[in-house]
Amino acid sequence: MKLAYWMYAGPAHIGTLRIASSFRNVHAIMHAPLGDDHFNVMRSMLERERDFTPVTTSVVDRHVLARGSREKVVNNISQKEDLQNFVDRASSYSESDVILADVNHYQINELQAADKTLEQIVRYYLDKARREGFLNRSLTDDPSANIIGISTPGFHNQHDCRELKRLLSEPGISINQIIPEGEFLKNLKDLPRAWFNIVPYREMGLMAANFLEKEYGMPHILTTPISILNTADFIAQISKIVNLWSFSLIEKKVNYDLYVENQTKFVSQATWFSKSIDCQNLAGKEAAVSRDATHAAAITKILVREMGIRVQGLCDETIITEDHTEIGDTIARIEPSAIFGTQMKRHIGKRLDIPRGVISSPVHIQNFPLGYRPFLGYEGTNQISDLIYNSFNLGMEDHLLDVFGGHDTKEVNIKSLSTEKNNIHWSYDAESELKKIPGFVRGKIKKNTEVFAKQNNISTITVDVMYAAKEKLSS
């Protein structure tokens, strides 16, 4: 067991509460220790909600916690049965539906629990509608889609949802339902009426989409419309699905090529920007990208395919880990030109004096902007291009900071981010010599010198070691 003071995903109950509080007229009851009820404050703060979060905490007695883990492990075997009995009894006294969140809160994280809870709720209400004869299987008259996985408090979820609705409405695709955010449970019986489902984030909503495809034959689109190329591919997949039904339902086929061309030329500035001299200045730079599959994969594709930036993780090195210190030490070792990741990557970049941008949760409240900043769709391409471009030190910025005494000046980073012992030390004279080197090449010289020292079992880097390393590389 390892004590974690930073996690890339919260505990399971946060995921369950995210789904429950996103639906309308749903109240969640959580049996947990005092302190685990921070979700209420977190949600109202991040989403700036004016209403109280519909979550009640039944606090676990301190005497129960004091009995230790042994009894909890034994009791956990029968706990689910006890909770199900409670749900059954509560259902008999209440006019509302009472559902037990069927997730193991000791083995899965926030995103896994959210995905499972959403699938459980969708399955429950569709099965109920089928038993009671209220299930409507007829497709809508015009092409329509369900958007699955938009929840609170998700990273840019509200902005992404608005942009996704605009992206669909202009080609004539109506929205059947958006779940769970803002939807009533009683309306879930109409989910099968949509022509297809959209899962914008792979981490949440995929289980529900797979269930709907298996049980009701509803196709789903997994391509996330982040970037020019992915958005065009996303719309092409919509066109393919719509044309499967179009001849029999709307008696015509659709072609969205002109729409994609106009959006690419006149709404998104990213295509033009990628060909500009400003973006050409980024060519050849290196970046480190991390976090969830949806955002990390999309940002990597933008950097490599649309901006010509080399990405550590796609071209050179890939790391799969939940240990942020390992990622931090890797970033310190490769010294990229910019970092794109979570709030922790912002901290790492600040300590290493590397430009950084936040592209995924976990994040701080400052990454829940008041203004409209989607990541999806054509407007999202503009926002991401701005984020990437403004994250780098550009042109002669490093040189000018040295000349005019900017925030960069002469400080040299010689630290590691992990708690492991660093066996290489820089002497005072060597540090002074390193500070004389221009900032745009200082990092590479420092890195090469340390590699030379490790290869030759040198524990203290002096000026002589620096010159020896230089001669070695020149030979």
XYZ file of C-alpha atoms in Angstrom:
475
model
C 0.000 0.000 0.000
C 1.271 3.471 -0.888
C 0.067 6.750 0.542
C -1.037 9.033 -2.286
C -1.223 12.774 -1.768
C -2.081 13.399 -5.430
C -4.455 11.303 -7.557
C -5.294 11.602 -11.234
C -8.869 10.475 -10.530
C -10.880 10.824 -7.347
C -12.424 8.015 -5.280
C -15.377 6.059 -6.626
C -18.066 7.872 -4.649
C -17.175 11.136 -6.433
C -17.940 9.508 -9.789
C -21.274 8.148 -8.573
C -22.243 11.547 -7.141
C -21.254 13.309 -10.371
C -23.768 11.219 -12.304
C -26.533 11.415 -9.695
C -26.274 15.187 -9.226
C -26.207 15.787 -12.992
C -29.705 14.365 -13.492
C -32.679 16.507 -12.514
C -34.845 15.623 -9.525
C -32.370 13.044 -8.212
C -31.147 13.017 -4.633
C -28.092 10.982 -3.668
C -27.539 9.491 -0.213
C -23.978 8.584 0.677
C -22.972 6.534 3.733
C -19.404 7.646 4.357
C -16.975 9.036 6.942
C -17.081 12.710 7.819
C -14.927 14.555 5.297
C -15.986 12.546 2.255
C -18.881 14.953 1.782
C -16.618 17.579 0.208
C -18.298 16.903 -3.153
C -21.120 19.302 -2.247
C -18.741 22.221 -1.771
C -16.555 21.225 -4.714
C -19.454 21.087 -7.169
C -21.055 24.374 -6.116
C -17.640 26.087 -6.231
C -16.417 24.725 -9.581
C -19.717 24.987 -11.423
C -20.722 28.153 -9.536
C -24.141 26.656 -8.907
C -26.790 28.793 -7.268
C -28.692 25.786 -5.917
C -27.652 23.350 -3.223
C -26.078 20.123 -4.441
C -28.683 17.331 -4.001
C -26.459 15.047 -1.916
C -26.964 13.965 1.695
C -24.237 12.252 3.708
C -25.050 9.606 6.291
C -21.926 9.850 8.440
C -20.209 6.626 9.468
C -19.836 6.511 13.259
C -16.278 7.035 14.522
C -16.527 3.871 16.613
C -17.144 1.857 13.442
C -14.040 3.359 11.856
C -11.985 2.654 14.987
C -12.543 -1.105 14.672
C -9.906 -1.236 11.958
C -9.736 -2.691 8.483
C -10.017 -6.378 9.369
C -13.663 -6.163 10.295
C -14.398 -3.958 7.275
C -12.988 -6.579 4.907
C -15.128 -9.291 6.492
C -18.255 -7.157 6.598
C -17.762 -5.906 3.043
C -18.776 -9.348 1.788
C -22.293 -8.944 3.191
C -22.476 -5.148 3.005
C -23.914 -5.111 -0.510
C -26.733 -7.449 0.534
C -27.476 -5.240 3.542
C -27.571 -2.111 1.386
C -29.819 -3.838 -1.159
C -32.193 -4.785 1.673
C -32.224 -1.139 2.729
C -33.025 -0.100 -0.849
C -35.823 -2.642 -1.079
C -37.359 -1.427 2.174
C -37.008 2.234 1.151
C -38.697 1.480 -2.192
C -41.717 0.050 -0.441
C -42.223 3.250 1.554
C -41.374 5.778 -1.165
C -43.103 6.760 -4.378
C -39.719 7.456 -5.923
C -37.357 4.944 -7.486
C -34.546 3.962 -5.105
C -31.434 2.502 -6.738
C -28.287 1.103 -5.148
C -25.140 2.270 -6.939
C -23.701 -1.076 -7.997
C -19.996 -0.206 -7.819
C -17.184 -1.475 -5.628
C -15.931 1.695 -4.008
C -12.767 -0.031 -2.782
C -11.488 -1.161 -6.181
C -12.371 1.451 -8.826
C -11.819 5.168 -9.244
C -14.013 8.164 -10.000
C -14.218 7.755 -13.778
C -14.861 4.023 -13.657
C -17.609 4.497 -11.067
C -19.232 7.286 -13.094
C -19.208 5.152 -16.241
C -20.716 2.181 -14.387
C -23.342 4.245 -12.559
C -24.565 5.904 -15.752
C -24.879 2.543 -17.503
C -26.763 1.139 -14.492
C -29.278 4.007 -14.483
C -29.870 3.797 -18.243
C -30.368 0.038 -18.037
C -32.716 0.346 -15.042
C -35.099 2.841 -16.649
C -35.146 1.249 -20.088
C -35.882 -2.154 -18.556
C -38.599 -0.556 -16.426
C -40.171 1.145 -19.458
C -40.116 -2.130 -21.374
C -41.824 -4.011 -18.522
C -44.496 -1.338 -18.164
C -45.049 -0.989 -21.929
C -43.899 2.638 -22.233
C -40.763 2.037 -24.277
C -40.826 3.928 -27.587
C -38.599 2.309 -30.233
C -39.666 4.450 -33.209
C -36.926 6.703 -34.588
C -37.419 10.468 -34.740
C -38.611 11.909 -38.049
C -35.408 13.877 -38.587
C -31.843 12.741 -37.834
C -31.153 12.977 -34.103
C -28.485 11.995 -31.597
C -28.016 11.350 -27.903
C -24.970 12.922 -26.258
C -23.770 10.595 -23.509
C -21.268 11.528 -20.796
C -21.731 15.275 -20.215
C -21.714 15.672 -16.441
C -20.962 18.018 -13.595
C -18.317 19.092 -12.620
C -16.483 18.039 -15.769
C -13.534 19.824 -17.352
C -15.031 22.319 -19.872
C -18.063 19.995 -20.139
C -20.659 22.779 -20.218
C -18.787 24.687 -22.936
C -18.141 21.504 -24.910
C -21.833 20.630 -24.743
C -22.882 24.019 -26.150
C -20.379 23.727 -28.996
C -21.397 20.145 -29.728
C -25.055 21.169 -29.989
C -24.100 23.951 -32.416
C -21.914 21.568 -34.399
C -24.867 19.198 -34.831
C -27.671 21.704 -35.350
C -26.193 23.490 -38.367
C -26.094 20.287 -40.524
C -29.641 19.505 -39.367
C -28.994 16.949 -36.595
C -31.353 17.473 -33.651
C -30.543 16.534 -30.060
C -32.731 13.761 -28.683
C -31.254 13.703 -25.159
C -28.139 14.794 -23.280
C -27.340 12.513 -20.359
C -26.816 12.803 -17.529
C -26.506 16.599 -17.430
C -29.886 18.300 -16.973
C -32.074 15.345 -18.020
C -35.076 13.888 -16.183
C -35.000 10.174 -15.436
C -38.522 9.725 -16.737
C -37.345 10.759 -20.204
C -34.727 8.006 -20.477
C -37.367 5.747 -22.022
C -37.012 7.829 -25.200
C -33.264 7.230 -25.573
C -33.746 4.535 -28.291
C -35.531 7.057 -30.527
C -32.258 8.701 -31.557
C -30.564 7.590 -34.769
C -27.180 7.273 -33.054
C -25.252 8.095 -29.875
C -22.242 10.360 -29.347
C -19.671 9.670 -26.620
C -17.434 12.763 -26.512
C -15.251 11.431 -23.674
C -14.130 7.804 -23.656
C -13.791 7.831 -19.873
C -17.496 8.404 -19.217
C -20.475 7.117 -21.177
C -18.902 4.270 -23.134
C -20.543 1.517 -21.058
C -23.988 3.066 -21.572
C -23.352 3.415 -25.321
C -22.224 -0.209 -25.573
C -25.369 -1.311 -23.728
C -27.606 0.685 -26.087
C -25.842 -0.748 -29.125
C -26.087 -4.321 -27.851
C -29.691 -4.186 -26.652
C -31.236 -1.676 -29.070
C -28.932 -1.696 -32.089
C -27.957 1.968 -31.704
C -24.567 2.823 -33.258
C -22.289 5.228 -31.417
C -19.465 7.554 -32.403
C -16.331 7.488 -30.258
C -14.263 9.989 -32.242
C -13.897 13.133 -30.148
C -14.262 16.283 -32.306
C -11.127 17.950 -30.945
C -8.908 19.362 -33.736
C -9.600 20.103 -37.391
C -8.910 16.542 -38.562
C -10.856 14.799 -35.802
C -13.848 17.108 -36.254
C -13.946 16.407 -39.978
C -13.734 12.674 -39.267
C -16.488 13.030 -36.636
C -18.853 14.671 -39.144
C -17.958 12.094 -41.808
C -19.007 9.315 -39.420
C -22.293 11.117 -38.750
C -22.902 11.377 -42.503
C -22.271 7.654 -42.928
C -24.743 6.702 -40.160
C -27.436 9.144 -41.318
C -27.236 7.898 -44.901
C -27.887 4.340 -43.720
C -31.399 5.438 -42.675
C -31.933 8.461 -44.914
C -33.390 6.758 -47.963
C -36.176 5.012 -46.031
C -36.880 7.770 -43.459
C -36.194 11.144 -45.081
C -35.987 9.969 -48.715
C -32.712 11.705 -49.447
C -29.045 11.375 -48.744
C -26.982 13.967 -46.935
C -23.607 15.403 -47.791
C -21.795 17.500 -45.205
C -18.616 18.150 -47.224
C -19.518 21.784 -47.969
C -20.342 22.377 -44.312
C -16.951 21.003 -43.223
C -15.168 23.114 -45.835
C -16.910 26.342 -44.781
C -16.373 25.712 -41.083
C -12.711 24.910 -41.648
C -12.136 28.048 -43.716
C -14.300 30.658 -42.003
C -15.154 29.571 -38.436
C -11.970 27.865 -37.369
C -8.794 29.935 -37.617
C -6.624 26.945 -36.731
C -6.053 25.826 -40.336
C -4.881 29.267 -41.395
C -2.842 29.675 -38.222
C -1.044 26.350 -38.728
C 0.319 27.724 -42.032
C 1.297 31.120 -40.642
C 4.823 32.206 -39.789
C 3.845 32.323 -36.094
C 3.035 28.621 -36.042
C 6.077 27.811 -38.168
C 8.186 29.103 -35.272
C 6.908 26.148 -33.241
C 8.150 23.548 -35.729
C 10.725 21.246 -34.214
C 9.932 22.131 -30.613
C 9.237 19.311 -28.162
C 6.294 18.921 -25.809
C 5.242 16.518 -23.065
C 1.535 15.562 -22.976
C -0.197 13.587 -20.246
C -3.509 12.713 -18.604
C -6.692 10.971 -19.808
C -6.919 9.235 -23.172
C -9.475 11.619 -24.668
C -7.614 14.878 -24.137
C -4.027 13.617 -24.246
C -4.551 11.766 -27.541
C -6.384 14.695 -29.134
C -3.848 17.337 -28.072
C -0.978 15.107 -29.213
C -2.537 14.775 -32.669
C -2.961 18.552 -32.896
C 0.635 19.190 -31.901
C 2.108 16.619 -34.270
C -0.229 16.622 -37.275
C -1.362 20.235 -37.341
C 1.508 22.188 -35.776
C 4.626 20.134 -36.464
C 5.647 19.820 -32.818
C 7.415 16.686 -31.591
C 5.650 15.096 -28.635
C 7.318 13.012 -25.977
C 4.889 10.133 -25.635
C 4.023 9.766 -29.316
C 7.415 9.858 -31.014
C 10.019 9.109 -28.364
C 8.677 7.756 -25.100
C 5.411 6.541 -23.559
C 4.712 6.209 -19.840
C 1.601 4.678 -18.256
C 1.571 5.363 -14.535
C -0.420 6.924 -11.702
C 2.740 8.149 -9.961
C 3.039 11.870 -10.641
C 6.622 11.951 -9.330
C 7.679 9.506 -12.044
C 6.113 11.721 -14.679
C 7.701 14.784 -13.078
C 11.161 13.232 -13.134
C 10.678 12.193 -16.770
C 9.736 15.760 -17.704
C 12.766 17.070 -15.785
C 14.981 14.636 -17.678
C 13.743 15.361 -21.207
C 13.272 19.117 -20.621
C 10.582 19.755 -23.256
C 9.730 23.197 -24.593
C 6.226 22.979 -23.088
C 4.040 20.722 -20.932
C 0.345 20.000 -21.468
C -1.523 18.073 -18.783
C -3.284 18.478 -15.448
C -2.974 20.982 -12.641
C -0.064 18.907 -11.298
C 1.755 19.419 -14.607
C 1.274 23.139 -14.117
C 3.042 22.814 -10.755
C 5.808 20.701 -12.288
C 6.303 23.200 -15.102
C 6.442 26.078 -12.663
C 9.133 24.364 -10.592
C 11.161 23.491 -13.673
C 10.517 26.860 -15.354
C 8.947 25.140 -18.373
C 5.918 26.722 -20.122
C 2.722 24.765 -19.423
C -0.945 24.509 -20.334
C -3.818 22.670 -18.626
C -5.782 20.381 -20.948
C -7.469 17.919 -18.571
C -8.668 17.338 -15.024
C -7.815 17.241 -12.177
C -7.711 21.021 -12.299
C -8.053 24.148 -10.202
C -11.069 26.465 -10.150
C -9.254 28.805 -12.562
C -9.737 26.116 -15.244
C -13.511 26.529 -14.968
C -13.666 29.840 -16.866
C -16.637 32.160 -16.876
C -16.144 32.881 -20.571
C -16.966 30.510 -23.409
C -13.992 28.200 -23.946
C -14.922 24.865 -25.501
C -12.375 22.283 -26.565
C -14.761 20.521 -28.977
C -15.782 21.572 -32.452
C -14.488 24.341 -34.678
C -14.559 27.016 -31.999
C -12.643 24.586 -29.819
C -9.840 24.499 -32.398
C -9.403 28.248 -31.919
C -9.288 27.939 -28.133
C -6.761 25.085 -28.229
C -4.560 26.865 -30.769
C -4.454 29.903 -28.486
C -3.650 27.705 -25.495
C -0.806 25.935 -27.289
C 0.677 29.021 -28.918
C 0.583 31.123 -25.744
C 2.132 28.316 -23.687
C 5.472 28.415 -25.514
C 8.275 30.928 -25.108
C 8.364 32.208 -28.644
C 10.883 33.778 -31.004
C 13.540 35.750 -29.148
C 11.583 35.789 -25.881
C 14.173 33.771 -23.959
C 16.994 35.944 -25.288
C 15.154 39.181 -24.531
C 14.394 38.018 -21.004
C 18.105 37.534 -20.453
C 18.991 40.900 -21.999
C 16.381 42.976 -20.198
C 16.260 41.025 -16.932
C 12.852 39.410 -17.246
C 11.372 36.744 -15.019
C 13.623 34.046 -16.510
C 16.988 35.784 -15.883
C 19.785 33.437 -14.791
C 18.369 30.920 -12.354
C 19.353 27.370 -13.204
C 17.291 24.348 -12.250
C 19.447 21.511 -10.921
C 16.747 19.675 -8.975
C 14.821 16.442 -9.397
C 11.102 16.337 -8.617
C 11.067 12.915 -6.954
C 11.846 12.069 -3.358
C 14.672 9.798 -4.470
C 18.231 10.865 -3.657
C 19.981 12.763 -6.417
C 23.636 11.673 -6.584
C 24.824 14.438 -8.919
C 25.657 17.865 -7.500
C 26.772 21.060 -9.197
C 29.634 23.033 -7.720
C 29.242 26.770 -7.210
C 31.698 27.573 -10.028
C 29.910 25.181 -12.402
C 26.548 26.767 -11.636
C 28.015 30.209 -12.266
C 29.435 29.025 -15.583
C 26.089 27.513 -16.546
C 24.309 30.802 -15.866
C 26.480 32.510 -18.464
C 25.087 30.282 -21.206
C 22.087 31.706 -23.156
C 18.761 30.377 -21.918
C 17.682 28.742 -25.189
C 20.589 26.252 -25.065
C 21.283 26.173 -21.333
C 18.916 23.302 -20.627
C 20.403 21.025 -23.275
C 23.960 21.701 -22.089
C 22.955 21.000 -18.506
C 21.303 17.750 -19.541
C 24.251 16.582 -21.640
C 26.697 17.380 -18.834
C 24.681 15.371 -16.309
C 24.476 12.418 -18.697
C 28.261 12.556 -19.141
C 28.730 12.688 -15.346
C 26.487 9.653 -14.792
C 28.256 7.657 -17.474
C 31.623 8.378 -15.832
C 30.424 7.950 -12.202
C 31.099 11.611 -11.380
C 29.122 12.827 -8.382
C 30.093 16.529 -8.452
C 30.030 18.562 -11.647
C 32.802 21.133 -11.876
C 33.836 23.510 -14.649
C 36.396 20.959 -15.806
C 33.673 18.310 -16.052
C 31.582 20.690 -18.157
C 34.448 21.197 -20.627
C 35.150 17.471 -20.685
C 31.521 16.789 -21.535
C 31.668 19.391 -24.292
C 34.796 17.807 -25.795
C 33.183 14.367 -25.614
C 30.122 15.533 -27.546
C 32.261 17.383 -30.107
C 34.409 14.355 -30.852
